[in-house]
Amino acid sequence: MNNVIQFMKRNYKILLVIITLSVALWSFIPKEKASDPEKDKLLIELLAFVIEKGHYNPAAIDDAFSKGVYKDYLNALDPSKRFFLQSDIDEFTKYETKIDDFIREKDLTFFDLTYARLMKRMDESKSYYKEALANPFDYKKDENFNTDYETMPYSKNVQELKERWRLQLKLSALSSLVEKQKLEEDKLKNKEAIKKSEPKTFQQLEKETRESTLNSLNDNFNFIADLNREDWFSVYVNAIASRFDPHTSYMAPSEKERFDVSMSGKLEGIGARLQKKGDFTEISELISGGPAWRGKQLESGDMVLKVAQGDAEPVDVVGMRLDDVVKKIKGPKGTEVRLTVKKTDGTIKVITIIRDEVEIEETYVKSSIVEKDGFKYGVIYLPKFYINFEDINSRDAGKDVAIEVERLKNEGVQGIVMDVRDNGGGSLKTVVDIAGLFIEQGPIVQIKSAAGKKEVLYDRDIKVQWDGPLVVMINEFSASASEILAAAIQDYKRGVIIGSKQSYGKGTVQNVIDLNQFVRGSTYGDLGALKTTTQKFYRINGGSTQLEGVKSDIAIPDKYSYLKMGERDIDNAMPWDKIDPADFKIWDKQNNFDLAIAESKTRMKNNAQMKLIDENAKWLDERNKENVYSLNIDKFKAEQKLLEDKNKKYKSIVDYKNAFEFKSLPYEIESMNNDSVLKEKRDRWHESLSKDIYIEEAIHILNDLQSENKKGLSSKVKKDKLVKS
């Protein structure tokens, strides 16, 4: 909901320009570092070998493939077309159909050329933005800027490129200036605020916006200077890998480590998130329950100056790459690390921390309880299908969901909402385990390998942990494992699927292959890993979830309804197909299943809030196609006023509040009494649920799924309570 608020407050295309300035730039200026071309050649050779041998359906490495790599790679290097000139592109174009040959021959000519040219152009660009921001912008001049980078041509010469920088920076500064003016106008209405400080003049505000933009760009350029040639070669390698399909990618050693952490939900270290701030590394957040959090000495805002391992001499980390600082601070459980930090009050302190296993709580399942009409319902939110493959005794999504279901049963719930919105997937094993909680036994998903061999994954446990009413919530970002779960529940007719018109549409399985295993006695160091598509999965009814995803039983509009963002919108996505269905028996213990769906559809049809959401989604789609913005301040303000007036119509979407109160389970309430961070996180989650119209409808559906006998009993209980009171 917070994203919606920001989205509706101002035109998101303007934000995109600002984000481009602060993100695209810091992604693209590396620091030169010695690199071994032989290692790069080996990496290319391994990539081609592993993909051709292990991919589900490897594309032919030919001229068409080469053109795809060429396009994707240049777009990754310069997405806003603010570095390369048309003359550079003319020079690059002769290699457009040769990349396939370069892959086979392990030839780095194209990469070396583009890398060297990009470094040159980026170094030159520093003077462009400094020159553009040196003097006040003329906001009375009639100028426009088009933010459609995809169709935008490359600049013909340096002068044209400088002008592009100037216009883009002017738009960025103008949007900030207008916001600052609004704040000053609000201050004029407040006498107390005027007493504290005089309102700023236009000239002061204009100067502030330029200085702020300049400082931001300087910081970003300093930050991205940490990147090196290896980082850039990873971009090239990924442009090659991703042409086989969108989910095949190369993972450099640090990226592989992050992937493992995201899958397991835990790491070993001190339990702190770090961020770069100039030459310094700042503690941005302490992970609740981690060793740094338990020690109560390290705080958000502390600057790390030195790091020492146990009794060893401290190493100065000022100016060091963030990844390298992280490597020094992280380490095996039980080992000691000493951090020399500068506190926010300016004092210098040495803090000793014993590393431990840190669980990233946001990764894990959580549940809440809500009541309606005398019935008690449970909401289970699963952000990821996590598992730790190296430790069978560790937490995994399957075991944790089973625990939450049991806890909810103990609280006497009479229906469960399984929320996998925004869940991008994870472990197949955990999907089978979770789906198995809701059926007696039977197939959950079918898998087909490159050789054509079909495998069916079964739930073989006859026990049904939850046999009551069930609703599964999905959206456009529910992908992979989430779609398997929703598809299985839908095919068994075990529960009602509600949410977006369809889920993401990722029906493929990836395996992570360690590239080091193919090279014995390598002196090149860690070569990273390749995540490649090795299988496709199919519903038990035989249809693939690839491209089509899972279509909701009850489709509910949301702000993304008309925007392109699914697998079906990616040019090289694998196709949809179908195989024979598995042998399964439809769940027959939910008598009013079809009635509940019909009731919900009627509610949706007559729901004014849903109509407004759909209308807003169409408007956002229209706004997405508008790319030209006036740089004249009066015209810009007029445009923004029209947008704001339009936004007022949709304000009730943001302000919406349902009639339910969401509560934590008793065991968690005890934990929150001793953990203020956890309490704050749960309070925020419950607040977001109370503003969630989709959760509200899920609860209504659970109510409709109750048997008539239970409804009658509930009404009697309510009447008895009223009489007694």
Short mmCIF file of N, CA, C and O in Angstrom, two decimals, residues 117-185:
data_model
loop_
_atom_site.label_atom_id
_atom_site.label_comp_id
_atom_site.label_asym_id
_atom_site.label_seq_id
_atom_site.Cartn_x
_atom_site.Cartn_y
_atom_site.Cartn_z
N ARG A 117 35.39 1.32 -24.48
CA ARG A 117 34.66 2.50 -24.94
C ARG A 117 33.73 3.02 -23.85
O ARG A 117 33.58 4.23 -23.67
N LEU A 118 33.09 2.13 -23.14
CA LEU A 118 32.18 2.54 -22.07
C LEU A 118 32.94 3.28 -20.98
O LEU A 118 32.48 4.30 -20.46
N MET A 119 34.12 2.77 -20.63
CA MET A 119 34.93 3.44 -19.61
C MET A 119 35.28 4.86 -20.04
O MET A 119 35.22 5.81 -19.26
N LYS A 120 35.61 5.00 -21.32
CA LYS A 120 35.97 6.31 -21.86
C LYS A 120 34.76 7.25 -21.82
O LYS A 120 34.87 8.40 -21.36
N ARG A 121 33.62 6.76 -22.29
CA ARG A 121 32.42 7.60 -22.34
C ARG A 121 31.94 7.98 -20.94
O ARG A 121 31.47 9.10 -20.71
N MET A 122 32.04 7.06 -20.01
CA MET A 122 31.60 7.36 -18.66
C MET A 122 32.50 8.38 -17.98
O MET A 122 32.02 9.24 -17.24
N ASP A 123 33.77 8.26 -18.23
CA ASP A 123 34.70 9.23 -17.66
C ASP A 123 34.40 10.62 -18.22
O ASP A 123 34.42 11.62 -17.48
N GLU A 124 34.07 10.69 -19.51
CA GLU A 124 33.73 11.97 -20.14
C GLU A 124 32.42 12.53 -19.57
O GLU A 124 32.26 13.74 -19.43
N SER A 125 31.49 11.63 -19.21
CA SER A 125 30.17 12.08 -18.76
C SER A 125 30.22 12.84 -17.44
O SER A 125 29.30 13.61 -17.14
N LYS A 126 31.27 12.64 -16.67
CA LYS A 126 31.38 13.37 -15.40
C LYS A 126 31.37 14.88 -15.64
O LYS A 126 30.77 15.64 -14.88
N SER A 127 32.05 15.30 -16.69
CA SER A 127 32.10 16.74 -16.97
C SER A 127 30.75 17.24 -17.48
O SER A 127 30.39 18.41 -17.28
N TYR A 128 29.95 16.34 -18.14
CA TYR A 128 28.66 16.77 -18.69
C TYR A 128 27.69 17.17 -17.58
O TYR A 128 27.05 18.21 -17.64
N TYR A 129 27.59 16.32 -16.55
CA TYR A 129 26.61 16.64 -15.52
C TYR A 129 27.09 17.79 -14.64
O TYR A 129 26.29 18.59 -14.15
N LYS A 130 28.42 17.89 -14.46
CA LYS A 130 28.93 19.01 -13.65
C LYS A 130 28.72 20.34 -14.37
O LYS A 130 28.37 21.35 -13.75
N GLU A 131 28.92 20.31 -15.68
CA GLU A 131 28.70 21.51 -16.48
C GLU A 131 27.22 21.90 -16.49
O GLU A 131 26.87 23.08 -16.33
N ALA A 132 26.34 20.90 -16.62
CA ALA A 132 24.90 21.16 -16.69
C ALA A 132 24.36 21.73 -15.38
O ALA A 132 23.42 22.52 -15.37
N LEU A 133 24.98 21.33 -14.27
CA LEU A 133 24.49 21.75 -12.95
C LEU A 133 25.24 22.95 -12.38
O LEU A 133 24.97 23.38 -11.25
N ALA A 134 26.16 23.51 -13.15
CA ALA A 134 26.98 24.62 -12.65
C ALA A 134 26.21 25.93 -12.56
O ALA A 134 26.49 26.77 -11.70
N ASN A 135 25.23 26.11 -13.44
CA ASN A 135 24.48 27.37 -13.48
C ASN A 135 22.98 27.11 -13.38
O ASN A 135 22.51 26.01 -13.70
N PRO A 136 22.21 28.12 -12.95
CA PRO A 136 20.75 27.94 -12.81
C PRO A 136 20.11 27.54 -14.13
O PRO A 136 20.52 27.98 -15.21
N PHE A 137 19.06 26.69 -14.03
CA PHE A 137 18.28 26.33 -15.21
C PHE A 137 17.28 27.45 -15.48
O PHE A 137 16.78 28.10 -14.55
N ASP A 138 17.00 27.66 -16.76
CA ASP A 138 15.98 28.64 -17.15
C ASP A 138 14.64 27.90 -17.23
O ASP A 138 14.33 27.25 -18.23
N TYR A 139 13.85 28.02 -16.17
CA TYR A 139 12.59 27.28 -16.11
C TYR A 139 11.44 28.00 -16.81
O TYR A 139 10.32 27.50 -16.80
N LYS A 140 11.72 29.17 -17.39
CA LYS A 140 10.69 29.88 -18.15
C LYS A 140 10.77 29.51 -19.64
O LYS A 140 9.85 29.79 -20.42
N LYS A 141 11.85 28.88 -20.01
CA LYS A 141 12.06 28.51 -21.41
C LYS A 141 11.19 27.31 -21.76
O LYS A 141 11.04 26.39 -20.97
N ASP A 142 10.60 27.32 -22.95
CA ASP A 142 9.77 26.20 -23.40
C ASP A 142 10.65 25.09 -23.97
O ASP A 142 11.17 25.20 -25.09
N GLU A 143 10.82 24.05 -23.17
CA GLU A 143 11.58 22.88 -23.59
C GLU A 143 10.83 21.63 -23.14
O GLU A 143 10.04 21.67 -22.20
N ASN A 144 11.10 20.53 -23.82
CA ASN A 144 10.49 19.25 -23.46
C ASN A 144 11.57 18.19 -23.34
O ASN A 144 12.67 18.34 -23.89
N PHE A 145 11.23 17.12 -22.63
CA PHE A 145 12.14 15.96 -22.59
C PHE A 145 11.30 14.69 -22.72
O PHE A 145 10.30 14.52 -22.04
N ASN A 146 11.75 13.81 -23.61
CA ASN A 146 11.07 12.53 -23.86
C ASN A 146 11.78 11.42 -23.10
O ASN A 146 12.97 11.19 -23.32
N THR A 147 11.07 10.73 -22.23
CA THR A 147 11.69 9.68 -21.41
C THR A 147 11.55 8.28 -22.01
O THR A 147 11.81 7.28 -21.35
N ASP A 148 11.14 8.20 -23.27
CA ASP A 148 11.02 6.90 -23.93
C ASP A 148 12.39 6.48 -24.46
O ASP A 148 12.72 6.68 -25.62
N TYR A 149 13.19 5.88 -23.59
CA TYR A 149 14.56 5.53 -23.94
C TYR A 149 14.63 4.40 -24.97
O TYR A 149 15.59 4.29 -25.72
N GLU A 150 13.61 3.57 -24.99
CA GLU A 150 13.64 2.42 -25.90
C GLU A 150 13.67 2.85 -27.35
O GLU A 150 14.40 2.30 -28.17
N THR A 151 12.87 3.85 -27.70
CA THR A 151 12.83 4.32 -29.09
C THR A 151 13.75 5.51 -29.33
O THR A 151 13.93 5.93 -30.47
N MET A 152 14.32 6.06 -28.28
CA MET A 152 15.21 7.21 -28.40
C MET A 152 16.48 6.83 -29.18
O MET A 152 17.10 5.82 -28.88
N PRO A 153 16.87 7.63 -30.16
CA PRO A 153 18.10 7.32 -30.89
C PRO A 153 19.33 7.70 -30.06
O PRO A 153 19.22 8.47 -29.10
N TYR A 154 20.48 7.14 -30.40
CA TYR A 154 21.72 7.54 -29.74
C TYR A 154 22.11 8.94 -30.24
O TYR A 154 21.76 9.34 -31.35
N SER A 155 22.82 9.66 -29.42
CA SER A 155 23.25 11.02 -29.79
C SER A 155 24.25 10.96 -30.94
O SER A 155 25.14 10.09 -30.97
N LYS A 156 24.11 11.92 -31.88
CA LYS A 156 24.97 11.93 -33.06
C LYS A 156 26.37 12.43 -32.74
O LYS A 156 27.34 12.07 -33.41
N ASN A 157 26.48 13.29 -31.72
CA ASN A 157 27.77 13.86 -31.38
C ASN A 157 27.79 14.25 -29.91
O ASN A 157 26.77 14.16 -29.21
N VAL A 158 28.93 14.72 -29.43
CA VAL A 158 29.08 15.07 -28.02
C VAL A 158 28.16 16.22 -27.63
O VAL A 158 27.58 16.21 -26.53
N GLN A 159 28.00 17.19 -28.51
CA GLN A 159 27.15 18.33 -28.20
C GLN A 159 25.71 17.89 -27.95
O GLN A 159 25.04 18.34 -27.02
N GLU A 160 25.23 16.97 -28.80
CA GLU A 160 23.87 16.45 -28.64
C GLU A 160 23.74 15.64 -27.35
O GLU A 160 22.71 15.69 -26.67
N LEU A 161 24.81 14.90 -27.02
CA LEU A 161 24.80 14.10 -25.79
C LEU A 161 24.78 15.01 -24.55
O LEU A 161 24.06 14.75 -23.59
N LYS A 162 25.56 16.08 -24.59
CA LYS A 162 25.56 17.04 -23.49
C LYS A 162 24.17 17.64 -23.29
O LYS A 162 23.71 17.83 -22.17
N GLU A 163 23.51 17.92 -24.41
CA GLU A 163 22.17 18.50 -24.34
C GLU A 163 21.19 17.49 -23.72
O GLU A 163 20.30 17.88 -22.96
N ARG A 164 21.35 16.22 -24.05
CA ARG A 164 20.49 15.19 -23.46
C ARG A 164 20.67 15.14 -21.94
O ARG A 164 19.70 15.06 -21.19
N TRP A 165 21.93 15.19 -21.51
CA TRP A 165 22.21 15.22 -20.06
C TRP A 165 21.55 16.45 -19.42
O TRP A 165 20.94 16.35 -18.36
N ARG A 166 21.70 17.58 -20.08
CA ARG A 166 21.17 18.83 -19.51
C ARG A 166 19.65 18.74 -19.34
O ARG A 166 19.12 19.08 -18.27
N LEU A 167 18.96 18.25 -20.36
CA LEU A 167 17.50 18.17 -20.30
C LEU A 167 17.04 17.16 -19.25
O LEU A 167 16.08 17.41 -18.52
N GLN A 168 17.73 16.06 -19.18
CA GLN A 168 17.35 15.04 -18.20
C GLN A 168 17.56 15.55 -16.77
O GLN A 168 16.72 15.35 -15.89
N LEU A 169 18.69 16.20 -16.56
CA LEU A 169 18.98 16.76 -15.24
C LEU A 169 18.02 17.89 -14.89
O LEU A 169 17.62 18.06 -13.74
N LYS A 170 17.62 18.64 -15.90
CA LYS A 170 16.68 19.73 -15.67
C LYS A 170 15.32 19.17 -15.23
O LYS A 170 14.70 19.71 -14.30
N LEU A 171 14.88 18.09 -15.86
CA LEU A 171 13.61 17.47 -15.45
C LEU A 171 13.71 16.93 -14.03
O LEU A 171 12.78 17.11 -13.23
N SER A 172 14.82 16.30 -13.73
CA SER A 172 15.02 15.77 -12.38
C SER A 172 15.00 16.90 -11.34
O SER A 172 14.32 16.81 -10.31
N ALA A 173 15.73 17.97 -11.63
CA ALA A 173 15.79 19.11 -10.71
C ALA A 173 14.45 19.81 -10.62
O ALA A 173 14.02 20.25 -9.54
N LEU A 174 13.75 19.93 -11.75
CA LEU A 174 12.45 20.61 -11.78
C LEU A 174 11.43 19.89 -10.89
O LEU A 174 10.69 20.53 -10.13
N SER A 175 11.38 18.58 -10.97
CA SER A 175 10.42 17.84 -10.15
C SER A 175 10.72 18.02 -8.66
O SER A 175 9.81 18.17 -7.85
N SER A 176 12.02 18.07 -8.31
CA SER A 176 12.41 18.31 -6.91
C SER A 176 12.08 19.74 -6.49
O SER A 176 11.62 19.99 -5.37
N LEU A 177 12.33 20.67 -7.39
CA LEU A 177 12.07 22.08 -7.10
C LEU A 177 10.58 22.33 -6.81
O LEU A 177 10.23 23.03 -5.85
N VAL A 178 9.73 21.74 -7.62
CA VAL A 178 8.29 21.92 -7.43
C VAL A 178 7.85 21.35 -6.08
O VAL A 178 7.01 21.94 -5.39
N GLU A 179 8.42 20.21 -5.70
CA GLU A 179 8.10 19.62 -4.40
C GLU A 179 8.57 20.54 -3.26
O GLU A 179 7.86 20.74 -2.27
N LYS A 180 9.76 21.12 -3.41
CA LYS A 180 10.28 22.03 -2.39
C LYS A 180 9.42 23.28 -2.28
O LYS A 180 9.17 23.80 -1.18
N GLN A 181 8.95 23.78 -3.41
CA GLN A 181 8.08 24.96 -3.39
C GLN A 181 6.79 24.68 -2.64
O GLN A 181 6.29 25.54 -1.90
N LYS A 182 6.25 23.48 -2.81
CA LYS A 182 5.02 23.11 -2.10
C LYS A 182 5.24 23.12 -0.60
O LYS A 182 4.39 23.57 0.17
N LEU A 183 6.40 22.63 -0.17
CA LEU A 183 6.72 22.62 1.26
C LEU A 183 6.82 24.04 1.81
O LEU A 183 6.38 24.33 2.93
N GLU A 184 7.42 24.92 1.01
CA GLU A 184 7.55 26.32 1.44
C GLU A 184 6.18 27.00 1.50
O GLU A 184 5.91 27.81 2.38
N GLU A 185 5.31 26.66 0.55
CA GLU A 185 3.95 27.22 0.54
C GLU A 185 3.19 26.76 1.78
O GLU A 185 2.43 27.53 2.38
#
